[in-house]
Amino acid sequence: MSKKLDDKTYMKYLLQSLNIDGLKSICRDFDIKGYSKFKKSELIDFVLDSLAEEELKDLLTQKELDIISSEIEIAVKKINGEDRESINNIKIVNDKNHEIELKFKGFNWEVGSYLSITPNNIHDPERDCDCRVGSNMGLCNHFWVGFIYSLKKNYIKLSDWKLTTLPKDFGKKVENIVIKDGSLINEGAVSSLLAKHKRITIYEAAITDIEEKEDDFQGNITTYYLITLKDIEYGPQLKKKSDYRKEDIENIDKLIIRASENLYSNDKFKLGDKITCNGGVNKDRILGFMLKRVTGLKKI
């Protein structure tokens, strides 16, 4: 693949995604000595300065696709609402110059990111990010969220993208992602299917895992159960049975529900049981989209 960037500069971008253990592993693989005294920022330069041109090409061949694929995977999870960070806002700052600002929110932190991809800079886009990887010009997952947004805004064409290789399934990964009301939505993701409803009825699902948990809030201990389901057939929770419509029924592969101790104790549930229940759709900061406030849990 032809790139306007030299391999050393490009590799420096990529290595920002690795932690210090990953960098030390490269040193061992290429028999680089004297690396233990360096901090990460210094270690990246030390590695690149220690490699011959052919070794640098070998490293690029070994690491490029894995690093890019990993960051893209996290970016797609963010779009799907399945990551520990959520996309808080995407704003077009300058449509002519394709400038966008993105805000991400974690449990107790925020990340700001900026991206502008134009025909003049597509070989090395103008970018900035608050995260550890992006602040050092690395191609972080926040960058890839912006890349996907730029792609969906027709700011760029995949055929023009030459800076990095892309996973073979990249097109398939993003084909159902659309921009709605300024936000990125993956219409094929479980999160998008569930987010259409406040409460749903699970008509049939099979239990694959049961985990007893305890929640300690100000000394009050509450026992509850996280039940993992597969092959879920569900629809919106109805006020009356006559509202049932077959075309409203959807299927997803996996879902976690949270059941109270009282509800769970109504029956002896075990792996493989088929169940039905109602529940409120909730995005948990750790588990992602799941059902809480579950009622009517029973075997079928």
PDB file of C-alpha atoms in Angstrom:
ATOM      1  CA  MET A   1       0.000   0.000   0.000  1.00  0.00           C
ATOM      2  CA  SER A   2       1.420   3.387  -0.943  1.00  0.00           C
ATOM      3  CA  LYS A   3       1.525   5.987   1.802  1.00  0.00           C
ATOM      4  CA  LYS A   4       2.891   9.509   1.708  1.00  0.00           C
ATOM      5  CA  LEU A   5       4.079   9.015   5.274  1.00  0.00           C
ATOM      6  CA  ASP A   6       7.369   7.268   5.858  1.00  0.00           C
ATOM      7  CA  ASP A   7       7.149   3.955   7.711  1.00  0.00           C
ATOM      8  CA  LYS A   8       8.841   5.291  10.838  1.00  0.00           C
ATOM      9  CA  THR A   9       6.371   8.152  11.318  1.00  0.00           C
ATOM     10  CA  TYR A  10       3.420   5.882  10.602  1.00  0.00           C
ATOM     11  CA  MET A  11       4.702   3.220  12.990  1.00  0.00           C
ATOM     12  CA  LYS A  12       5.060   5.870  15.688  1.00  0.00           C
ATOM     13  CA  TYR A  13       1.352   6.634  15.274  1.00  0.00           C
ATOM     14  CA  LEU A  14       0.473   2.949  15.578  1.00  0.00           C
ATOM     15  CA  LEU A  15       2.669   2.189  18.588  1.00  0.00           C
ATOM     16  CA  GLN A  16       0.813   4.785  20.664  1.00  0.00           C
ATOM     17  CA  SER A  17      -1.986   2.188  20.925  1.00  0.00           C
ATOM     18  CA  LEU A  18       0.249  -0.320  22.722  1.00  0.00           C
ATOM     19  CA  ASN A  19       0.899  -0.331  26.460  1.00  0.00           C
ATOM     20  CA  ILE A  20       4.420  -0.551  27.831  1.00  0.00           C
ATOM     21  CA  ASP A  21       4.255  -4.361  28.073  1.00  0.00           C
ATOM     22  CA  GLY A  22       3.409  -4.530  24.376  1.00  0.00           C
ATOM     23  CA  LEU A  23       6.375  -2.321  23.547  1.00  0.00           C
ATOM     24  CA  LYS A  24       8.725  -4.395  25.695  1.00  0.00           C
ATOM     25  CA  SER A  25       7.474  -7.497  23.894  1.00  0.00           C
ATOM     26  CA  ILE A  26       8.579  -5.922  20.600  1.00  0.00           C
ATOM     27  CA  CYS A  27      12.019  -5.287  22.112  1.00  0.00           C
ATOM     28  CA  ARG A  28      12.324  -8.947  23.043  1.00  0.00           C
ATOM     29  CA  ASP A  29      11.078 -10.125  19.636  1.00  0.00           C
ATOM     30  CA  PHE A  30      13.659  -7.992  17.818  1.00  0.00           C
ATOM     31  CA  ASP A  31      16.415  -8.571  20.378  1.00  0.00           C
ATOM     32  CA  ILE A  32      16.630  -4.892  21.347  1.00  0.00           C
ATOM     33  CA  LYS A  33      18.701  -4.398  24.516  1.00  0.00           C
ATOM     34  CA  GLY A  34      18.633  -1.683  27.186  1.00  0.00           C
ATOM     35  CA  TYR A  35      14.918  -0.892  26.971  1.00  0.00           C
ATOM     36  CA  SER A  36      13.932  -1.393  30.620  1.00  0.00           C
ATOM     37  CA  LYS A  37      14.955   2.107  31.765  1.00  0.00           C
ATOM     38  CA  PHE A  38      12.610   3.961  29.410  1.00  0.00           C
ATOM     39  CA  LYS A  39       9.120   5.317  29.996  1.00  0.00           C
ATOM     40  CA  LYS A  40       6.535   4.657  27.300  1.00  0.00           C
ATOM     41  CA  SER A  41       7.003   7.919  25.381  1.00  0.00           C
ATOM     42  CA  GLU A  42      10.768   7.408  25.298  1.00  0.00           C
ATOM     43  CA  LEU A  43      10.477   3.689  24.615  1.00  0.00           C
ATOM     44  CA  ILE A  44       8.580   4.204  21.358  1.00  0.00           C
ATOM     45  CA  ASP A  45      11.359   6.412  19.978  1.00  0.00           C
ATOM     46  CA  PHE A  46      13.992   3.993  21.298  1.00  0.00           C
ATOM     47  CA  VAL A  47      12.340   1.046  19.532  1.00  0.00           C
ATOM     48  CA  LEU A  48      12.026   2.901  16.230  1.00  0.00           C
ATOM     49  CA  ASP A  49      15.609   4.182  16.388  1.00  0.00           C
ATOM     50  CA  SER A  50      16.879   0.666  17.139  1.00  0.00           C
ATOM     51  CA  LEU A  51      15.258  -1.037  14.157  1.00  0.00           C
ATOM     52  CA  ALA A  52      16.827  -1.365  10.737  1.00  0.00           C
ATOM     53  CA  GLU A  53      14.684  -0.472   7.723  1.00  0.00           C
ATOM     54  CA  GLU A  54      13.785  -4.098   6.965  1.00  0.00           C
ATOM     55  CA  GLU A  55      12.985  -4.767  10.627  1.00  0.00           C
ATOM     56  CA  LEU A  56      10.688  -1.754  10.638  1.00  0.00           C
ATOM     57  CA  LYS A  57       8.835  -3.164   7.634  1.00  0.00           C
ATOM     58  CA  ASP A  58       8.552  -6.525   9.412  1.00  0.00           C
ATOM     59  CA  LEU A  59       7.146  -4.832  12.516  1.00  0.00           C
ATOM     60  CA  LEU A  60       4.635  -2.946  10.404  1.00  0.00           C
ATOM     61  CA  THR A  61       3.516  -6.175   8.741  1.00  0.00           C
ATOM     62  CA  GLN A  62       3.141  -7.886  12.121  1.00  0.00           C
ATOM     63  CA  LYS A  63       1.350  -5.147  14.039  1.00  0.00           C
ATOM     64  CA  GLU A  64      -0.542  -2.808  11.712  1.00  0.00           C
ATOM     65  CA  LEU A  65      -3.734  -4.760  11.118  1.00  0.00           C
ATOM     66  CA  ASP A  66      -4.041  -5.948  14.727  1.00  0.00           C
ATOM     67  CA  ILE A  67      -3.674  -2.430  16.126  1.00  0.00           C
ATOM     68  CA  ILE A  68      -6.033  -0.833  13.603  1.00  0.00           C
ATOM     69  CA  SER A  69      -8.625  -3.609  14.002  1.00  0.00           C
ATOM     70  CA  SER A  70      -8.573  -3.334  17.798  1.00  0.00           C
ATOM     71  CA  GLU A  71      -9.158   0.430  17.778  1.00  0.00           C
ATOM     72  CA  ILE A  72     -11.924   0.143  15.163  1.00  0.00           C
ATOM     73  CA  GLU A  73     -13.606  -2.587  17.213  1.00  0.00           C
ATOM     74  CA  ILE A  74     -13.732  -0.278  20.239  1.00  0.00           C
ATOM     75  CA  ALA A  75     -15.027   2.574  18.062  1.00  0.00           C
ATOM     76  CA  VAL A  76     -17.900   0.416  16.794  1.00  0.00           C
ATOM     77  CA  LYS A  77     -18.672  -0.641  20.375  1.00  0.00           C
ATOM     78  CA  LYS A  78     -18.897   3.024  21.325  1.00  0.00           C
ATOM     79  CA  ILE A  79     -21.354   3.623  18.486  1.00  0.00           C
ATOM     80  CA  ASN A  80     -23.343   0.556  19.564  1.00  0.00           C
ATOM     81  CA  GLY A  81     -23.490   1.733  23.188  1.00  0.00           C
ATOM     82  CA  GLU A  82     -21.491  -1.298  24.322  1.00  0.00           C
ATOM     83  CA  ASP A  83     -18.326   0.438  25.554  1.00  0.00           C
ATOM     84  CA  ARG A  84     -17.471   1.972  28.926  1.00  0.00           C
ATOM     85  CA  GLU A  85     -17.445   5.343  27.153  1.00  0.00           C
ATOM     86  CA  SER A  86     -20.477   6.695  25.338  1.00  0.00           C
ATOM     87  CA  ILE A  87     -20.622   9.255  22.546  1.00  0.00           C
ATOM     88  CA  ASN A  88     -22.027  12.360  24.186  1.00  0.00           C
ATOM     89  CA  ASN A  89     -22.066  14.709  21.219  1.00  0.00           C
ATOM     90  CA  ILE A  90     -20.795  15.143  17.658  1.00  0.00           C
ATOM     91  CA  LYS A  91     -20.721  18.666  16.261  1.00  0.00           C
ATOM     92  CA  ILE A  92     -19.798  19.902  12.796  1.00  0.00           C
ATOM     93  CA  VAL A  93     -17.548  22.912  13.387  1.00  0.00           C
ATOM     94  CA  ASN A  94     -16.834  23.721   9.745  1.00  0.00           C
ATOM     95  CA  ASP A  95     -18.684  21.762   7.083  1.00  0.00           C
ATOM     96  CA  LYS A  96     -16.545  23.121   4.240  1.00  0.00           C
ATOM     97  CA  ASN A  97     -13.327  21.912   5.875  1.00  0.00           C
ATOM     98  CA  HIS A  98     -14.956  18.744   7.234  1.00  0.00           C
ATOM     99  CA  GLU A  99     -14.106  19.768  10.807  1.00  0.00           C
ATOM    100  CA  ILE A 100     -15.912  17.847  13.529  1.00  0.00           C
ATOM    101  CA  GLU A 101     -15.689  17.844  17.315  1.00  0.00           C
ATOM    102  CA  LEU A 102     -16.646  14.775  19.324  1.00  0.00           C
ATOM    103  CA  LYS A 103     -17.361  14.493  23.039  1.00  0.00           C
ATOM    104  CA  PHE A 104     -17.196  11.177  24.882  1.00  0.00           C
ATOM    105  CA  LYS A 105     -18.290  10.464  28.436  1.00  0.00           C
ATOM    106  CA  GLY A 106     -17.197   7.730  30.809  1.00  0.00           C
ATOM    107  CA  PHE A 107     -18.263   7.020  34.371  1.00  0.00           C
ATOM    108  CA  ASN A 108     -16.330   9.942  35.840  1.00  0.00           C
ATOM    109  CA  TRP A 109     -14.308  11.297  32.918  1.00  0.00           C
ATOM    110  CA  GLU A 110     -14.773  13.022  29.578  1.00  0.00           C
ATOM    111  CA  VAL A 111     -12.767  12.967  26.358  1.00  0.00           C
ATOM    112  CA  GLY A 112     -12.769  15.599  23.628  1.00  0.00           C
ATOM    113  CA  SER A 113     -11.665  14.806  20.087  1.00  0.00           C
ATOM    114  CA  TYR A 114     -11.272  16.768  16.847  1.00  0.00           C
ATOM    115  CA  LEU A 115     -10.946  15.575  13.261  1.00  0.00           C
ATOM    116  CA  SER A 116     -10.771  17.092   9.808  1.00  0.00           C
ATOM    117  CA  ILE A 117     -10.272  14.861   6.765  1.00  0.00           C
ATOM    118  CA  THR A 118     -10.020  16.664   3.437  1.00  0.00           C
ATOM    119  CA  PRO A 119      -8.543  15.794   0.026  1.00  0.00           C
ATOM    120  CA  ASN A 120      -5.494  17.862   0.981  1.00  0.00           C
ATOM    121  CA  ASN A 121      -4.742  16.043   4.242  1.00  0.00           C
ATOM    122  CA  ILE A 122      -6.223  12.591   3.712  1.00  0.00           C
ATOM    123  CA  HIS A 123      -2.699  11.112   3.735  1.00  0.00           C
ATOM    124  CA  ASP A 124      -2.348  12.306   7.377  1.00  0.00           C
ATOM    125  CA  PRO A 125      -5.570  13.911   8.689  1.00  0.00           C
ATOM    126  CA  GLU A 126      -5.630  16.924  10.982  1.00  0.00           C
ATOM    127  CA  ARG A 127      -6.630  15.573  14.376  1.00  0.00           C
ATOM    128  CA  ASP A 128      -6.400  16.031  18.121  1.00  0.00           C
ATOM    129  CA  CYS A 129      -7.683  14.076  21.099  1.00  0.00           C
ATOM    130  CA  ASP A 130      -7.503  14.262  24.890  1.00  0.00           C
ATOM    131  CA  CYS A 131      -6.889  10.535  25.301  1.00  0.00           C
ATOM    132  CA  ARG A 132      -3.475   8.986  25.937  1.00  0.00           C
ATOM    133  CA  VAL A 133      -3.219   7.541  22.420  1.00  0.00           C
ATOM    134  CA  GLY A 134      -4.665  10.435  20.442  1.00  0.00           C
ATOM    135  CA  SER A 135      -2.799  13.174  22.312  1.00  0.00           C
ATOM    136  CA  ASN A 136       0.392  11.713  20.824  1.00  0.00           C
ATOM    137  CA  MET A 137      -1.029  11.595  17.274  1.00  0.00           C
ATOM    138  CA  GLY A 138      -2.003   7.951  17.614  1.00  0.00           C
ATOM    139  CA  LEU A 139      -4.977   6.594  15.682  1.00  0.00           C
ATOM    140  CA  CYS A 140      -7.180   6.067  18.740  1.00  0.00           C
ATOM    141  CA  ASN A 141     -10.698   4.644  18.852  1.00  0.00           C
ATOM    142  CA  HIS A 142     -12.049   8.211  19.138  1.00  0.00           C
ATOM    143  CA  PHE A 143     -10.343   8.985  15.826  1.00  0.00           C
ATOM    144  CA  TRP A 144     -12.092   6.015  14.234  1.00  0.00           C
ATOM    145  CA  VAL A 145     -15.501   7.163  15.500  1.00  0.00           C
ATOM    146  CA  GLY A 146     -14.782  10.459  13.758  1.00  0.00           C
ATOM    147  CA  PHE A 147     -13.563   8.598  10.676  1.00  0.00           C
ATOM    148  CA  ILE A 148     -16.825   6.630  10.467  1.00  0.00           C
ATOM    149  CA  TYR A 149     -18.841   9.825  10.947  1.00  0.00           C
ATOM    150  CA  SER A 150     -16.830  11.531   8.187  1.00  0.00           C
ATOM    151  CA  LEU A 151     -17.423   8.524   5.953  1.00  0.00           C
ATOM    152  CA  LYS A 152     -21.183   8.655   6.540  1.00  0.00           C
ATOM    153  CA  LYS A 153     -21.181  12.422   5.871  1.00  0.00           C
ATOM    154  CA  ASN A 154     -19.496  11.685   2.522  1.00  0.00           C
ATOM    155  CA  TYR A 155     -16.498  13.770   3.545  1.00  0.00           C
ATOM    156  CA  ILE A 156     -14.319  10.892   2.345  1.00  0.00           C
ATOM    157  CA  LYS A 157     -14.518   7.796   0.178  1.00  0.00           C
ATOM    158  CA  LEU A 158     -12.997   4.518   1.294  1.00  0.00           C
ATOM    159  CA  SER A 159     -11.318   4.183  -2.084  1.00  0.00           C
ATOM    160  CA  ASP A 160      -9.346   7.377  -1.347  1.00  0.00           C
ATOM    161  CA  TRP A 161      -8.122   6.219   2.074  1.00  0.00           C
ATOM    162  CA  LYS A 162      -4.447   5.226   1.862  1.00  0.00           C
ATOM    163  CA  LEU A 163      -3.013   6.070   5.295  1.00  0.00           C
ATOM    164  CA  THR A 164      -3.844   2.730   6.923  1.00  0.00           C
ATOM    165  CA  THR A 165      -4.910  -0.706   5.947  1.00  0.00           C
ATOM    166  CA  LEU A 166      -8.464  -1.574   7.027  1.00  0.00           C
ATOM    167  CA  PRO A 167      -9.923  -4.897   8.184  1.00  0.00           C
ATOM    168  CA  LYS A 168     -11.476  -6.888   5.340  1.00  0.00           C
ATOM    169  CA  ASP A 169     -14.852  -6.759   7.077  1.00  0.00           C
ATOM    170  CA  PHE A 170     -14.741  -2.998   7.722  1.00  0.00           C
ATOM    171  CA  GLY A 171     -17.412  -2.259   5.127  1.00  0.00           C
ATOM    172  CA  LYS A 172     -19.717  -4.844   6.659  1.00  0.00           C
ATOM    173  CA  LYS A 173     -19.049  -3.549  10.180  1.00  0.00           C
ATOM    174  CA  VAL A 174     -20.194  -0.048   9.301  1.00  0.00           C
ATOM    175  CA  GLU A 175     -22.811  -0.680   6.601  1.00  0.00           C
ATOM    176  CA  ASN A 176     -25.751  -0.357   9.031  1.00  0.00           C
ATOM    177  CA  ILE A 177     -24.361   2.728  10.764  1.00  0.00           C
ATOM    178  CA  VAL A 178     -26.267   5.883   9.836  1.00  0.00           C
ATOM    179  CA  ILE A 179     -26.434   9.479  11.013  1.00  0.00           C
ATOM    180  CA  LYS A 180     -29.750  10.355  12.663  1.00  0.00           C
ATOM    181  CA  ASP A 181     -30.318  13.753  14.247  1.00  0.00           C
ATOM    182  CA  GLY A 182     -26.570  14.311  14.207  1.00  0.00           C
ATOM    183  CA  SER A 183     -25.798  11.061  16.043  1.00  0.00           C
ATOM    184  CA  LEU A 184     -24.259   7.820  14.823  1.00  0.00           C
ATOM    185  CA  ILE A 185     -26.716   4.931  15.066  1.00  0.00           C
ATOM    186  CA  ASN A 186     -25.998   1.318  14.189  1.00  0.00           C
ATOM    187  CA  GLU A 187     -29.376   0.099  13.012  1.00  0.00           C
ATOM    188  CA  GLY A 188     -28.193  -3.507  13.125  1.00  0.00           C
ATOM    189  CA  ALA A 189     -26.893  -3.400  16.704  1.00  0.00           C
ATOM    190  CA  VAL A 190     -28.716  -4.898  19.672  1.00  0.00           C
ATOM    191  CA  SER A 191     -28.545  -1.524  21.407  1.00  0.00           C
ATOM    192  CA  SER A 192     -30.440   0.171  18.574  1.00  0.00           C
ATOM    193  CA  LEU A 193     -33.088  -2.535  18.501  1.00  0.00           C
ATOM    194  CA  LEU A 194     -33.637  -2.357  22.259  1.00  0.00           C
ATOM    195  CA  ALA A 195     -33.369   1.426  22.551  1.00  0.00           C
ATOM    196  CA  LYS A 196     -36.597   1.791  20.572  1.00  0.00           C
ATOM    197  CA  HIS A 197     -38.517   0.585  23.638  1.00  0.00           C
ATOM    198  CA  LYS A 198     -38.831   1.617  27.277  1.00  0.00           C
ATOM    199  CA  ARG A 199     -40.066  -1.817  28.309  1.00  0.00           C
ATOM    200  CA  ILE A 200     -40.181  -5.098  26.429  1.00  0.00           C
ATOM    201  CA  THR A 201     -41.719  -8.527  26.782  1.00  0.00           C
ATOM    202  CA  ILE A 202     -39.450 -11.506  26.264  1.00  0.00           C
ATOM    203  CA  TYR A 203     -41.725 -14.158  24.806  1.00  0.00           C
ATOM    204  CA  GLU A 204     -39.073 -16.854  24.788  1.00  0.00           C
ATOM    205  CA  ALA A 205     -35.381 -17.150  25.664  1.00  0.00           C
ATOM    206  CA  ALA A 206     -33.001 -19.772  27.038  1.00  0.00           C
ATOM    207  CA  ILE A 207     -30.856 -19.321  30.151  1.00  0.00           C
ATOM    208  CA  THR A 208     -27.100 -19.726  29.582  1.00  0.00           C
ATOM    209  CA  ASP A 209     -25.741 -18.315  32.845  1.00  0.00           C
ATOM    210  CA  ILE A 210     -26.958 -17.357  36.332  1.00  0.00           C
ATOM    211  CA  GLU A 211     -24.843 -15.221  38.646  1.00  0.00           C
ATOM    212  CA  GLU A 212     -25.804 -14.303  42.214  1.00  0.00           C
ATOM    213  CA  LYS A 213     -24.693 -10.777  43.134  1.00  0.00           C
ATOM    214  CA  GLU A 214     -24.834  -8.477  46.154  1.00  0.00           C
ATOM    215  CA  ASP A 215     -25.206  -4.707  46.225  1.00  0.00           C
ATOM    216  CA  ASP A 216     -24.113  -2.855  49.374  1.00  0.00           C
ATOM    217  CA  PHE A 217     -25.642   0.615  49.571  1.00  0.00           C
ATOM    218  CA  GLN A 218     -25.039   2.449  52.854  1.00  0.00           C
ATOM    219  CA  GLY A 219     -24.923  -0.825  54.740  1.00  0.00           C
ATOM    220  CA  ASN A 220     -28.088  -2.219  53.163  1.00  0.00           C
ATOM    221  CA  ILE A 221     -27.209  -5.418  51.316  1.00  0.00           C
ATOM    222  CA  THR A 222     -29.441  -6.417  48.429  1.00  0.00           C
ATOM    223  CA  THR A 223     -29.166  -9.777  46.688  1.00  0.00           C
ATOM    224  CA  TYR A 224     -30.041  -9.991  43.009  1.00  0.00           C
ATOM    225  CA  TYR A 225     -29.380 -12.264  40.040  1.00  0.00           C
ATOM    226  CA  LEU A 226     -27.858 -11.543  36.648  1.00  0.00           C
ATOM    227  CA  ILE A 227     -29.332 -14.010  34.170  1.00  0.00           C
ATOM    228  CA  THR A 228     -27.781 -14.306  30.717  1.00  0.00           C
ATOM    229  CA  LEU A 229     -30.169 -15.325  27.946  1.00  0.00           C
ATOM    230  CA  LYS A 230     -29.714 -16.505  24.364  1.00  0.00           C
ATOM    231  CA  ASP A 231     -32.024 -16.818  21.339  1.00  0.00           C
ATOM    232  CA  ILE A 232     -34.323 -14.070  22.575  1.00  0.00           C
ATOM    233  CA  GLU A 233     -37.681 -13.460  20.924  1.00  0.00           C
ATOM    234  CA  TYR A 234     -39.157 -10.190  22.144  1.00  0.00           C
ATOM    235  CA  GLY A 235     -41.427  -7.268  21.398  1.00  0.00           C
ATOM    236  CA  PRO A 236     -42.674  -4.079  23.045  1.00  0.00           C
ATOM    237  CA  GLN A 237     -44.486  -4.642  26.340  1.00  0.00           C
ATOM    238  CA  LEU A 238     -48.183  -4.313  25.602  1.00  0.00           C
ATOM    239  CA  LYS A 239     -50.930  -2.739  27.667  1.00  0.00           C
ATOM    240  CA  LYS A 240     -53.410  -5.326  26.417  1.00  0.00           C
ATOM    241  CA  LYS A 241     -53.064  -8.612  24.537  1.00  0.00           C
ATOM    242  CA  SER A 242     -55.141  -7.356  21.621  1.00  0.00           C
ATOM    243  CA  ASP A 243     -52.304  -4.937  20.756  1.00  0.00           C
ATOM    244  CA  TYR A 244     -50.066  -7.866  19.785  1.00  0.00           C
ATOM    245  CA  ARG A 245     -48.723  -7.728  16.230  1.00  0.00           C
ATOM    246  CA  LYS A 246     -46.461 -10.399  14.807  1.00  0.00           C
ATOM    247  CA  GLU A 247     -44.514  -7.827  12.782  1.00  0.00           C
ATOM    248  CA  ASP A 248     -43.352  -6.170  16.031  1.00  0.00           C
ATOM    249  CA  ILE A 249     -41.500  -9.307  17.145  1.00  0.00           C
ATOM    250  CA  GLU A 250     -37.706  -9.173  16.901  1.00  0.00           C
ATOM    251  CA  ASN A 251     -34.840 -11.524  17.725  1.00  0.00           C
ATOM    252  CA  ILE A 252     -31.447 -10.978  19.322  1.00  0.00           C
ATOM    253  CA  ASP A 253     -28.733 -13.462  20.212  1.00  0.00           C
ATOM    254  CA  LYS A 254     -27.858 -12.451  23.773  1.00  0.00           C
ATOM    255  CA  LEU A 255     -29.220 -10.333  26.625  1.00  0.00           C
ATOM    256  CA  ILE A 256     -28.652  -9.993  30.373  1.00  0.00           C
ATOM    257  CA  ILE A 257     -31.558  -9.418  32.736  1.00  0.00           C
ATOM    258  CA  ARG A 258     -31.435  -8.427  36.401  1.00  0.00           C
ATOM    259  CA  ALA A 259     -33.927 -10.220  38.651  1.00  0.00           C
ATOM    260  CA  SER A 260     -34.627  -9.411  42.290  1.00  0.00           C
ATOM    261  CA  GLU A 261     -34.155 -12.082  44.943  1.00  0.00           C
ATOM    262  CA  ASN A 262     -37.927 -12.273  45.512  1.00  0.00           C
ATOM    263  CA  LEU A 263     -38.672 -12.682  41.817  1.00  0.00           C
ATOM    264  CA  TYR A 264     -35.913 -15.238  41.321  1.00  0.00           C
ATOM    265  CA  SER A 265     -37.054 -17.326  44.298  1.00  0.00           C
ATOM    266  CA  ASN A 266     -40.479 -17.876  42.727  1.00  0.00           C
ATOM    267  CA  ASP A 267     -39.054 -20.836  40.819  1.00  0.00           C
ATOM    268  CA  LYS A 268     -35.950 -23.020  40.611  1.00  0.00           C
ATOM    269  CA  PHE A 269     -34.241 -21.743  37.501  1.00  0.00           C
ATOM    270  CA  LYS A 270     -31.366 -23.634  35.908  1.00  0.00           C
ATOM    271  CA  LEU A 271     -29.220 -23.435  32.797  1.00  0.00           C
ATOM    272  CA  GLY A 272     -31.125 -24.383  29.670  1.00  0.00           C
ATOM    273  CA  ASP A 273     -34.534 -23.350  31.015  1.00  0.00           C
ATOM    274  CA  LYS A 274     -36.725 -21.392  28.634  1.00  0.00           C
ATOM    275  CA  ILE A 275     -38.309 -18.364  30.246  1.00  0.00           C
ATOM    276  CA  THR A 276     -40.552 -15.382  29.649  1.00  0.00           C
ATOM    277  CA  CYS A 277     -40.617 -12.018  31.425  1.00  0.00           C
ATOM    278  CA  ASN A 278     -41.101  -8.265  31.111  1.00  0.00           C
ATOM    279  CA  GLY A 279     -38.437  -5.670  31.805  1.00  0.00           C
ATOM    280  CA  GLY A 280     -37.270  -2.103  31.415  1.00  0.00           C
ATOM    281  CA  VAL A 281     -34.562  -1.408  28.851  1.00  0.00           C
ATOM    282  CA  ASN A 282     -31.556   0.110  30.602  1.00  0.00           C
ATOM    283  CA  LYS A 283     -28.003   0.968  29.575  1.00  0.00           C
ATOM    284  CA  ASP A 284     -25.701  -0.182  32.352  1.00  0.00           C
ATOM    285  CA  ARG A 285     -22.275   1.517  32.395  1.00  0.00           C
ATOM    286  CA  ILE A 286     -20.516  -1.861  32.670  1.00  0.00           C
ATOM    287  CA  LEU A 287     -22.845  -4.435  31.121  1.00  0.00           C
ATOM    288  CA  GLY A 288     -24.285  -2.303  28.337  1.00  0.00           C
ATOM    289  CA  PHE A 289     -27.941  -2.636  27.334  1.00  0.00           C
ATOM    290  CA  MET A 290     -29.848  -5.016  29.600  1.00  0.00           C
ATOM    291  CA  LEU A 291     -33.207  -5.441  31.312  1.00  0.00           C
ATOM    292  CA  LYS A 292     -33.856  -4.113  34.807  1.00  0.00           C
ATOM    293  CA  ARG A 293     -37.088  -3.744  36.803  1.00  0.00           C
ATOM    294  CA  VAL A 294     -37.972  -7.250  35.613  1.00  0.00           C
ATOM    295  CA  THR A 295     -41.446  -8.646  36.300  1.00  0.00           C
ATOM    296  CA  GLY A 296     -43.321 -11.828  35.438  1.00  0.00           C
ATOM    297  CA  LEU A 297     -40.235 -14.041  35.254  1.00  0.00           C
ATOM    298  CA  LYS A 298     -41.300 -17.658  34.803  1.00  0.00           C
ATOM    299  CA  LYS A 299     -40.468 -20.859  32.956  1.00  0.00           C
ATOM    300  CA  ILE A 300     -42.310 -21.828  29.806  1.00  0.00           C
TER     301      ILE A 300
END
